[in-house]
PDB file of C-alpha atoms in Angstrom:
ATOM      1  CA  MET A   1      19.628   4.836  39.593  1.00  0.00           C
ATOM      2  CA  THR A   2      21.406   1.578  40.212  1.00  0.00           C
ATOM      3  CA  GLN A   3      25.161   1.219  40.149  1.00  0.00           C
ATOM      4  CA  LYS A   4      24.757  -0.615  36.837  1.00  0.00           C
ATOM      5  CA  ASP A   5      23.017   2.425  35.336  1.00  0.00           C
ATOM      6  CA  ILE A   6      25.766   4.772  36.561  1.00  0.00           C
ATOM      7  CA  THR A   7      28.441   2.492  35.130  1.00  0.00           C
ATOM      8  CA  PHE A   8      26.653   2.362  31.794  1.00  0.00           C
ATOM      9  CA  VAL A   9      26.438   6.186  31.587  1.00  0.00           C
ATOM     10  CA  ALA A  10      30.077   6.553  32.629  1.00  0.00           C
ATOM     11  CA  ASP A  11      31.199   4.083  29.964  1.00  0.00           C
ATOM     12  CA  PHE A  12      29.097   5.931  27.398  1.00  0.00           C
ATOM     13  CA  LEU A  13      30.686   9.283  28.275  1.00  0.00           C
ATOM     14  CA  THR A  14      34.155   7.785  28.279  1.00  0.00           C
ATOM     15  CA  GLU A  15      33.658   6.233  24.857  1.00  0.00           C
ATOM     16  CA  HIS A  16      31.975   9.124  23.041  1.00  0.00           C
ATOM     17  CA  PHE A  17      33.163  12.307  24.738  1.00  0.00           C
ATOM     18  CA  ASN A  18      36.898  11.882  24.901  1.00  0.00           C
ATOM     19  CA  GLU A  19      38.880  14.880  23.773  1.00  0.00           C
ATOM     20  CA  ALA A  20      39.484  14.868  20.030  1.00  0.00           C
ATOM     21  CA  PRO A  21      42.343  17.215  19.059  1.00  0.00           C
ATOM     22  CA  GLU A  22      41.573  16.767  15.341  1.00  0.00           C
ATOM     23  CA  LEU A  23      38.243  18.522  15.942  1.00  0.00           C
ATOM     24  CA  TYR A  24      39.640  21.549  17.800  1.00  0.00           C
ATOM     25  CA  ASN A  25      39.427  23.695  14.689  1.00  0.00           C
ATOM     26  CA  ARG A  26      35.714  22.936  14.309  1.00  0.00           C
ATOM     27  CA  LYS A  27      33.702  25.665  15.981  1.00  0.00           C
ATOM     28  CA  GLY A  28      32.206  24.405  19.224  1.00  0.00           C
ATOM     29  CA  LYS A  29      33.049  20.760  18.481  1.00  0.00           C
ATOM     30  CA  TYR A  30      35.803  19.650  20.879  1.00  0.00           C
ATOM     31  CA  PHE A  31      34.637  16.069  21.385  1.00  0.00           C
ATOM     32  CA  ASN A  32      33.170  13.150  19.450  1.00  0.00           C
ATOM     33  CA  VAL A  33      29.385  13.312  19.529  1.00  0.00           C
ATOM     34  CA  GLU A  34      27.325  10.166  19.907  1.00  0.00           C
ATOM     35  CA  ARG A  35      27.493   8.539  16.482  1.00  0.00           C
ATOM     36  CA  VAL A  36      23.810   7.626  16.161  1.00  0.00           C
ATOM     37  CA  GLY A  37      22.322  10.911  17.342  1.00  0.00           C
ATOM     38  CA  GLN A  38      24.188  12.976  14.748  1.00  0.00           C
ATOM     39  CA  TYR A  39      22.269  11.248  11.954  1.00  0.00           C
ATOM     40  CA  LEU A  40      18.913  12.227  13.468  1.00  0.00           C
ATOM     41  CA  LYS A  41      19.482  15.968  13.825  1.00  0.00           C
ATOM     42  CA  ASP A  42      17.212  17.945  11.541  1.00  0.00           C
ATOM     43  CA  GLU A  43      19.837  20.292  10.159  1.00  0.00           C
ATOM     44  CA  ASP A  44      21.867  20.697   6.990  1.00  0.00           C
ATOM     45  CA  ASP A  45      25.287  20.897   8.675  1.00  0.00           C
ATOM     46  CA  ASP A  46      27.843  18.228   7.890  1.00  0.00           C
ATOM     47  CA  LEU A  47      28.190  15.322  10.306  1.00  0.00           C
ATOM     48  CA  VAL A  48      30.832  15.771  12.986  1.00  0.00           C
ATOM     49  CA  SER A  49      31.859  12.112  12.733  1.00  0.00           C
ATOM     50  CA  PRO A  50      31.032  10.912   9.224  1.00  0.00           C
ATOM     51  CA  PRO A  51      31.040   7.145   8.658  1.00  0.00           C
ATOM     52  CA  ASN A  52      34.100   5.357   7.389  1.00  0.00           C
ATOM     53  CA  THR A  53      33.173   3.784   4.039  1.00  0.00           C
ATOM     54  CA  GLU A  54      36.588   2.260   3.426  1.00  0.00           C
ATOM     55  CA  GLY A  55      36.189  -1.404   2.557  1.00  0.00           C
ATOM     56  CA  ASN A  56      32.434  -1.120   2.067  1.00  0.00           C
ATOM     57  CA  GLN A  57      31.523  -3.708  -0.584  1.00  0.00           C
ATOM     58  CA  TRP A  58      28.687  -1.665  -2.074  1.00  0.00           C
ATOM     59  CA  PHE A  59      30.794   1.476  -2.535  1.00  0.00           C
ATOM     60  CA  ASN A  60      33.639  -0.546  -4.005  1.00  0.00           C
ATOM     61  CA  PHE A  61      31.191  -2.207  -6.380  1.00  0.00           C
ATOM     62  CA  LEU A  62      29.824   1.160  -7.564  1.00  0.00           C
ATOM     63  CA  LYS A  63      33.281   2.657  -7.897  1.00  0.00           C
ATOM     64  CA  ASN A  64      34.432  -0.190 -10.138  1.00  0.00           C
ATOM     65  CA  SER A  65      31.268  -0.238 -12.274  1.00  0.00           C
ATOM     66  CA  THR A  66      31.426   2.021 -15.306  1.00  0.00           C
ATOM     67  CA  HIS A  67      27.687   1.909 -15.948  1.00  0.00           C
ATOM     68  CA  LEU A  68      26.385   2.208 -12.383  1.00  0.00           C
ATOM     69  CA  LYS A  69      28.780   4.904 -11.244  1.00  0.00           C
ATOM     70  CA  GLU A  70      26.994   7.603 -13.271  1.00  0.00           C
ATOM     71  CA  SER A  71      23.578   5.966 -13.362  1.00  0.00           C
ATOM     72  CA  PRO A  72      20.649   8.384 -12.803  1.00  0.00           C
ATOM     73  CA  LEU A  73      18.649   5.487 -11.334  1.00  0.00           C
ATOM     74  CA  LEU A  74      20.817   5.329  -8.212  1.00  0.00           C
ATOM     75  CA  PHE A  75      19.989   7.850  -5.521  1.00  0.00           C
ATOM     76  CA  PRO A  76      23.131   9.875  -4.725  1.00  0.00           C
ATOM     77  CA  TYR A  77      24.869   9.189  -1.426  1.00  0.00           C
ATOM     78  CA  TYR A  78      25.754  12.001   0.972  1.00  0.00           C
ATOM     79  CA  PRO A  79      28.205  10.548   3.516  1.00  0.00           C
ATOM     80  CA  GLU A  80      28.616  13.917   5.244  1.00  0.00           C
ATOM     81  CA  LYS A  81      24.900  14.577   5.800  1.00  0.00           C
ATOM     82  CA  SER A  82      22.251  13.459   8.323  1.00  0.00           C
ATOM     83  CA  LEU A  83      19.282  11.253   7.499  1.00  0.00           C
ATOM     84  CA  HIS A  84      16.968  14.271   7.701  1.00  0.00           C
ATOM     85  CA  PHE A  85      18.914  15.959   4.902  1.00  0.00           C
ATOM     86  CA  VAL A  86      18.791  12.811   2.746  1.00  0.00           C
ATOM     87  CA  LYS A  87      15.069  12.405   3.472  1.00  0.00           C
ATOM     88  CA  ARG A  88      14.325  15.944   2.273  1.00  0.00           C
ATOM     89  CA  GLN A  89      16.365  15.372  -0.875  1.00  0.00           C
ATOM     90  CA  MET A  90      14.542  12.126  -1.619  1.00  0.00           C
ATOM     91  CA  GLU A  91      11.099  13.659  -0.972  1.00  0.00           C
ATOM     92  CA  GLY A  92      11.912  16.462  -3.405  1.00  0.00           C
ATOM     93  CA  VAL A  93      12.867  14.018  -6.162  1.00  0.00           C
ATOM     94  CA  ILE A  94       9.789  11.827  -5.558  1.00  0.00           C
ATOM     95  CA  ASN A  95       7.419  14.816  -5.553  1.00  0.00           C
ATOM     96  CA  GLN A  96       8.942  16.021  -8.821  1.00  0.00           C
ATOM     97  CA  CYS A  97       8.442  12.562 -10.386  1.00  0.00           C
ATOM     98  CA  LEU A  98       4.806  12.337  -9.271  1.00  0.00           C
ATOM     99  CA  GLN A  99       3.664  15.861 -10.038  1.00  0.00           C
ATOM    100  CA  LYS A 100       3.464  15.576 -13.836  1.00  0.00           C
ATOM    101  CA  PRO A 101       1.516  12.261 -13.904  1.00  0.00           C
ATOM    102  CA  ALA A 102      -0.814  13.629 -11.212  1.00  0.00           C
ATOM    103  CA  ASP A 103      -1.559  16.706 -13.343  1.00  0.00           C
ATOM    104  CA  VAL A 104      -2.114  14.693 -16.533  1.00  0.00           C
ATOM    105  CA  ILE A 105      -4.260  11.995 -14.901  1.00  0.00           C
ATOM    106  CA  GLY A 106      -6.231  14.511 -12.874  1.00  0.00           C
ATOM    107  CA  LYS A 107      -7.193  16.506 -15.974  1.00  0.00           C
ATOM    108  CA  SER A 108      -8.181  13.372 -17.900  1.00  0.00           C
ATOM    109  CA  VAL A 109     -10.560  11.956 -15.263  1.00  0.00           C
ATOM    110  CA  HIS A 110     -14.224  12.946 -15.333  1.00  0.00           C
ATOM    111  CA  GLN A 111     -17.489  11.504 -14.101  1.00  0.00           C
ATOM    112  CA  ALA A 112     -19.177   9.326 -16.737  1.00  0.00           C
ATOM    113  CA  VAL A 113     -22.250   8.248 -14.796  1.00  0.00           C
ATOM    114  CA  CYS A 114     -23.722   8.495 -11.289  1.00  0.00           C
ATOM    115  CA  MET A 115     -26.075   5.936  -9.766  1.00  0.00           C
ATOM    116  CA  SER A 116     -27.431   5.596  -6.245  1.00  0.00           C
ATOM    117  CA  LEU A 117     -26.697   2.194  -4.667  1.00  0.00           C
ATOM    118  CA  TYR A 118     -28.092   2.756  -1.166  1.00  0.00           C
ATOM    119  CA  LYS A 119     -28.922   5.447   1.356  1.00  0.00           C
ATOM    120  CA  THR A 120     -27.484   5.836   4.844  1.00  0.00           C
ATOM    121  CA  SER A 121     -28.181   8.020   7.836  1.00  0.00           C
ATOM    122  CA  GLN A 122     -26.663  11.476   8.085  1.00  0.00           C
ATOM    123  CA  SER A 123     -24.580  10.504  11.117  1.00  0.00           C
ATOM    124  CA  GLU A 124     -21.244   9.031  10.074  1.00  0.00           C
ATOM    125  CA  ASP A 125     -20.801   7.362  13.464  1.00  0.00           C
ATOM    126  CA  SER A 126     -23.836   5.137  12.988  1.00  0.00           C
ATOM    127  CA  THR A 127     -23.224   4.363   9.308  1.00  0.00           C
ATOM    128  CA  PRO A 128     -22.106   0.752   8.836  1.00  0.00           C
ATOM    129  CA  GLN A 129     -19.740  -0.321   6.066  1.00  0.00           C
ATOM    130  CA  LEU A 130     -22.142  -1.545   3.401  1.00  0.00           C
ATOM    131  CA  PHE A 131     -19.948  -1.635   0.306  1.00  0.00           C
ATOM    132  CA  LYS A 132     -17.725  -4.701   0.191  1.00  0.00           C
ATOM    133  CA  LEU A 133     -15.646  -6.860  -2.158  1.00  0.00           C
ATOM    134  CA  PRO A 134     -14.954  -4.377  -4.959  1.00  0.00           C
ATOM    135  CA  PHE A 135     -13.075  -6.314  -7.650  1.00  0.00           C
ATOM    136  CA  LEU A 136     -12.149  -4.755 -11.000  1.00  0.00           C
ATOM    137  CA  TRP A 137     -11.820  -6.531 -14.339  1.00  0.00           C
ATOM    138  CA  ASN A 138     -11.107  -5.172 -17.805  1.00  0.00           C
ATOM    139  CA  ASP A 139     -12.281  -7.231 -20.768  1.00  0.00           C
ATOM    140  CA  LYS A 140      -9.923  -6.039 -23.493  1.00  0.00           C
ATOM    141  CA  THR A 141     -11.736  -8.047 -26.179  1.00  0.00           C
ATOM    142  CA  SER A 142     -15.041  -6.229 -25.779  1.00  0.00           C
ATOM    143  CA  ASN A 143     -13.553  -3.061 -24.207  1.00  0.00           C
ATOM    144  CA  ILE A 144     -15.733  -3.278 -21.106  1.00  0.00           C
ATOM    145  CA  HIS A 145     -14.850  -2.522 -17.470  1.00  0.00           C
ATOM    146  CA  TYR A 146     -16.479  -4.694 -14.801  1.00  0.00           C
ATOM    147  CA  VAL A 147     -16.822  -4.072 -11.066  1.00  0.00           C
ATOM    148  CA  LEU A 148     -17.960  -6.876  -8.742  1.00  0.00           C
ATOM    149  CA  PHE A 149     -19.209  -5.895  -5.281  1.00  0.00           C
ATOM    150  CA  THR A 150     -21.679  -6.743  -2.544  1.00  0.00           C
ATOM    151  CA  ILE A 151     -23.932  -4.580  -0.374  1.00  0.00           C
ATOM    152  CA  LEU A 152     -24.177  -6.045   3.094  1.00  0.00           C
ATOM    153  CA  GLU A 153     -27.510  -4.723   4.306  1.00  0.00           C
ATOM    154  CA  ASN A 154     -30.545  -6.868   3.354  1.00  0.00           C
ATOM    155  CA  SER A 155     -28.771  -8.392   0.364  1.00  0.00           C
ATOM    156  CA  ILE A 156     -25.950 -10.602   1.636  1.00  0.00           C
ATOM    157  CA  SER A 157     -27.002 -13.323  -0.796  1.00  0.00           C
ATOM    158  CA  LYS A 158     -26.416 -11.088  -3.834  1.00  0.00           C
ATOM    159  CA  ILE A 159     -23.421  -9.929  -5.804  1.00  0.00           C
ATOM    160  CA  TYR A 160     -23.672  -6.907  -8.054  1.00  0.00           C
ATOM    161  CA  ILE A 161     -22.010  -6.582 -11.450  1.00  0.00           C
ATOM    162  CA  LEU A 162     -21.423  -3.096 -12.834  1.00  0.00           C
ATOM    163  CA  ARG A 163     -20.475  -2.803 -16.519  1.00  0.00           C
ATOM    164  CA  ARG A 164     -19.148   0.259 -18.352  1.00  0.00           C
ATOM    165  CA  HIS A 165     -17.688   0.623 -21.825  1.00  0.00           C
ATOM    166  CA  THR A 166     -14.132   1.990 -21.923  1.00  0.00           C
ATOM    167  CA  ASP A 167     -15.430   4.523 -24.457  1.00  0.00           C
ATOM    168  CA  THR A 168     -17.542   6.660 -22.129  1.00  0.00           C
ATOM    169  CA  SER A 169     -19.683   7.879 -25.026  1.00  0.00           C
ATOM    170  CA  ARG A 170     -21.016   4.354 -25.571  1.00  0.00           C
ATOM    171  CA  SER A 171     -23.541   2.637 -23.306  1.00  0.00           C
ATOM    172  CA  VAL A 172     -23.770  -1.025 -22.270  1.00  0.00           C
ATOM    173  CA  SER A 173     -26.966  -2.992 -21.848  1.00  0.00           C
ATOM    174  CA  ASN A 174     -27.627  -4.152 -18.259  1.00  0.00           C
ATOM    175  CA  GLY A 175     -25.163  -1.583 -16.931  1.00  0.00           C
ATOM    176  CA  ILE A 176     -25.726  -2.918 -13.416  1.00  0.00           C
ATOM    177  CA  LEU A 177     -27.380  -6.147 -12.339  1.00  0.00           C
ATOM    178  CA  ALA A 178     -27.549  -8.367  -9.270  1.00  0.00           C
ATOM    179  CA  VAL A 179     -27.087 -12.129  -9.043  1.00  0.00           C
ATOM    180  CA  GLU A 180     -28.876 -13.699  -6.082  1.00  0.00           C
ATOM    181  CA  PHE A 181     -27.695 -17.070  -4.795  1.00  0.00           C
ATOM    182  CA  GLY A 182     -30.128 -17.674  -1.960  1.00  0.00           C
ATOM    183  CA  ASN A 183     -31.079 -21.358  -1.963  1.00  0.00           C
ATOM    184  CA  PHE A 184     -30.247 -22.187  -5.578  1.00  0.00           C
ATOM    185  CA  LEU A 185     -28.082 -25.119  -4.452  1.00  0.00           C
ATOM    186  CA  ASN A 186     -30.943 -26.876  -2.701  1.00  0.00           C
ATOM    187  CA  SER A 187     -31.985 -30.254  -4.047  1.00  0.00           C
ATOM    188  CA  ILE A 188     -35.618 -31.102  -4.774  1.00  0.00           C
ATOM    189  CA  ASN A 189     -35.963 -32.983  -1.493  1.00  0.00           C
ATOM    190  CA  GLU A 190     -34.933 -30.007   0.661  1.00  0.00           C
ATOM    191  CA  SER A 191     -37.326 -27.328   1.763  1.00  0.00           C
ATOM    192  CA  SER A 192     -36.945 -23.966   0.054  1.00  0.00           C
ATOM    193  CA  ASP A 193     -35.636 -22.203   3.161  1.00  0.00           C
ATOM    194  CA  SER A 194     -33.473 -25.012   4.560  1.00  0.00           C
ATOM    195  CA  ARG A 195     -30.235 -23.624   3.192  1.00  0.00           C
ATOM    196  CA  CYS A 196     -29.357 -20.116   2.169  1.00  0.00           C
ATOM    197  CA  TYR A 197     -25.964 -18.963   0.884  1.00  0.00           C
ATOM    198  CA  SER A 198     -24.173 -15.654   1.050  1.00  0.00           C
ATOM    199  CA  CYS A 199     -21.096 -14.557  -0.908  1.00  0.00           C
ATOM    200  CA  LEU A 200     -17.733 -14.515   0.872  1.00  0.00           C
ATOM    201  CA  ASP A 201     -15.665 -13.483  -2.141  1.00  0.00           C
ATOM    202  CA  ALA A 202     -16.015 -13.036  -5.894  1.00  0.00           C
ATOM    203  CA  HIS A 203     -13.432 -12.554  -8.653  1.00  0.00           C
ATOM    204  CA  PHE A 204     -13.386 -12.787 -12.402  1.00  0.00           C
ATOM    205  CA  TYR A 205     -11.763 -16.047 -13.518  1.00  0.00           C
ATOM    206  CA  ASP A 206     -11.535 -14.896 -17.147  1.00  0.00           C
ATOM    207  CA  ASP A 207     -13.520 -12.687 -19.521  1.00  0.00           C
ATOM    208  CA  GLU A 208     -16.491 -15.070 -19.501  1.00  0.00           C
ATOM    209  CA  THR A 209     -16.461 -16.632 -16.023  1.00  0.00           C
ATOM    210  CA  VAL A 210     -16.934 -15.383 -12.447  1.00  0.00           C
ATOM    211  CA  THR A 211     -15.634 -17.428  -9.499  1.00  0.00           C
ATOM    212  CA  VAL A 212     -17.484 -17.053  -6.189  1.00  0.00           C
ATOM    213  CA  VAL A 213     -16.965 -18.473  -2.713  1.00  0.00           C
ATOM    214  CA  LEU A 214     -20.291 -19.061  -0.967  1.00  0.00           C
ATOM    215  CA  LYS A 215     -21.016 -19.636   2.719  1.00  0.00           C
ATOM    216  CA  GLU A 216     -24.030 -21.306   4.234  1.00  0.00           C
ATOM    217  CA  SER A 217     -25.900 -18.636   6.189  1.00  0.00           C
ATOM    218  CA  MET A 218     -27.228 -20.882   8.964  1.00  0.00           C
ATOM    219  CA  GLU A 219     -25.831 -20.067  12.413  1.00  0.00           C
ATOM    220  CA  GLN A 220     -24.319 -23.444  13.172  1.00  0.00           C
ATOM    221  CA  GLU A 221     -21.030 -25.277  13.325  1.00  0.00           C
ATOM    222  CA  GLY A 222     -19.602 -26.803  10.173  1.00  0.00           C
ATOM    223  CA  LYS A 223     -21.043 -24.257   7.767  1.00  0.00           C
ATOM    224  CA  GLU A 224     -20.790 -25.434   4.211  1.00  0.00           C
ATOM    225  CA  ARG A 225     -18.476 -23.601   1.809  1.00  0.00           C
ATOM    226  CA  VAL A 226     -19.020 -23.792  -1.940  1.00  0.00           C
ATOM    227  CA  LEU A 227     -16.649 -22.737  -4.723  1.00  0.00           C
ATOM    228  CA  ALA A 228     -18.729 -22.022  -7.827  1.00  0.00           C
ATOM    229  CA  GLN A 229     -17.840 -20.816 -11.293  1.00  0.00           C
ATOM    230  CA  LEU A 230     -20.616 -18.956 -13.060  1.00  0.00           C
ATOM    231  CA  PRO A 231     -20.735 -18.084 -16.759  1.00  0.00           C
ATOM    232  CA  LEU A 232     -21.092 -14.335 -17.158  1.00  0.00           C
ATOM    233  CA  SER A 233     -23.766 -14.884 -19.816  1.00  0.00           C
TER     234      SER A 233
END
């Protein structure tokens, strides 16, 4: 250790471990403990050196507010307790709030349909991420849920549109379909394979329109980007 380190430790001990006569009646506590460490102890005992909240603007504000002082929306403050104690209290309240919705939602969810999109190898290590860009849209006018997504392997030029009625007992025509972009932007003068486009992103613009960002698939600098809006019909 350097002399600077020794001086630092000595100053620390001098500042935090001076005798404190007012604590002599506390069992085993005859000195001021380090003020940060006491907050991190995982125990329910009161703090040896609780913070001084006198003059704190927030506490004064709460004290003088008739409505906020007893508000159930404010988490209670425990000035005598460590952060571990407060954390456990907060976790208990949050778990209690979430349990009922979790039970209700869990019992109301069931599988409406199952369809195979692709097959992968049994080994998880060698399985690439094939499902990309899931975007959800709810058409409240026709009560239909939409999911936009792409499958990366062998179909980078396609986006898939999955449609389901919000009433699971009713079916929708063309429940799933694919839109292939490929070289649809080519002019008559260009060869059919001169430019091919893949989908970078796709979102619903409104109930009747899908917005897509397309990228030229050629491996070259200055790849063309195209923003296209496609009618869902």
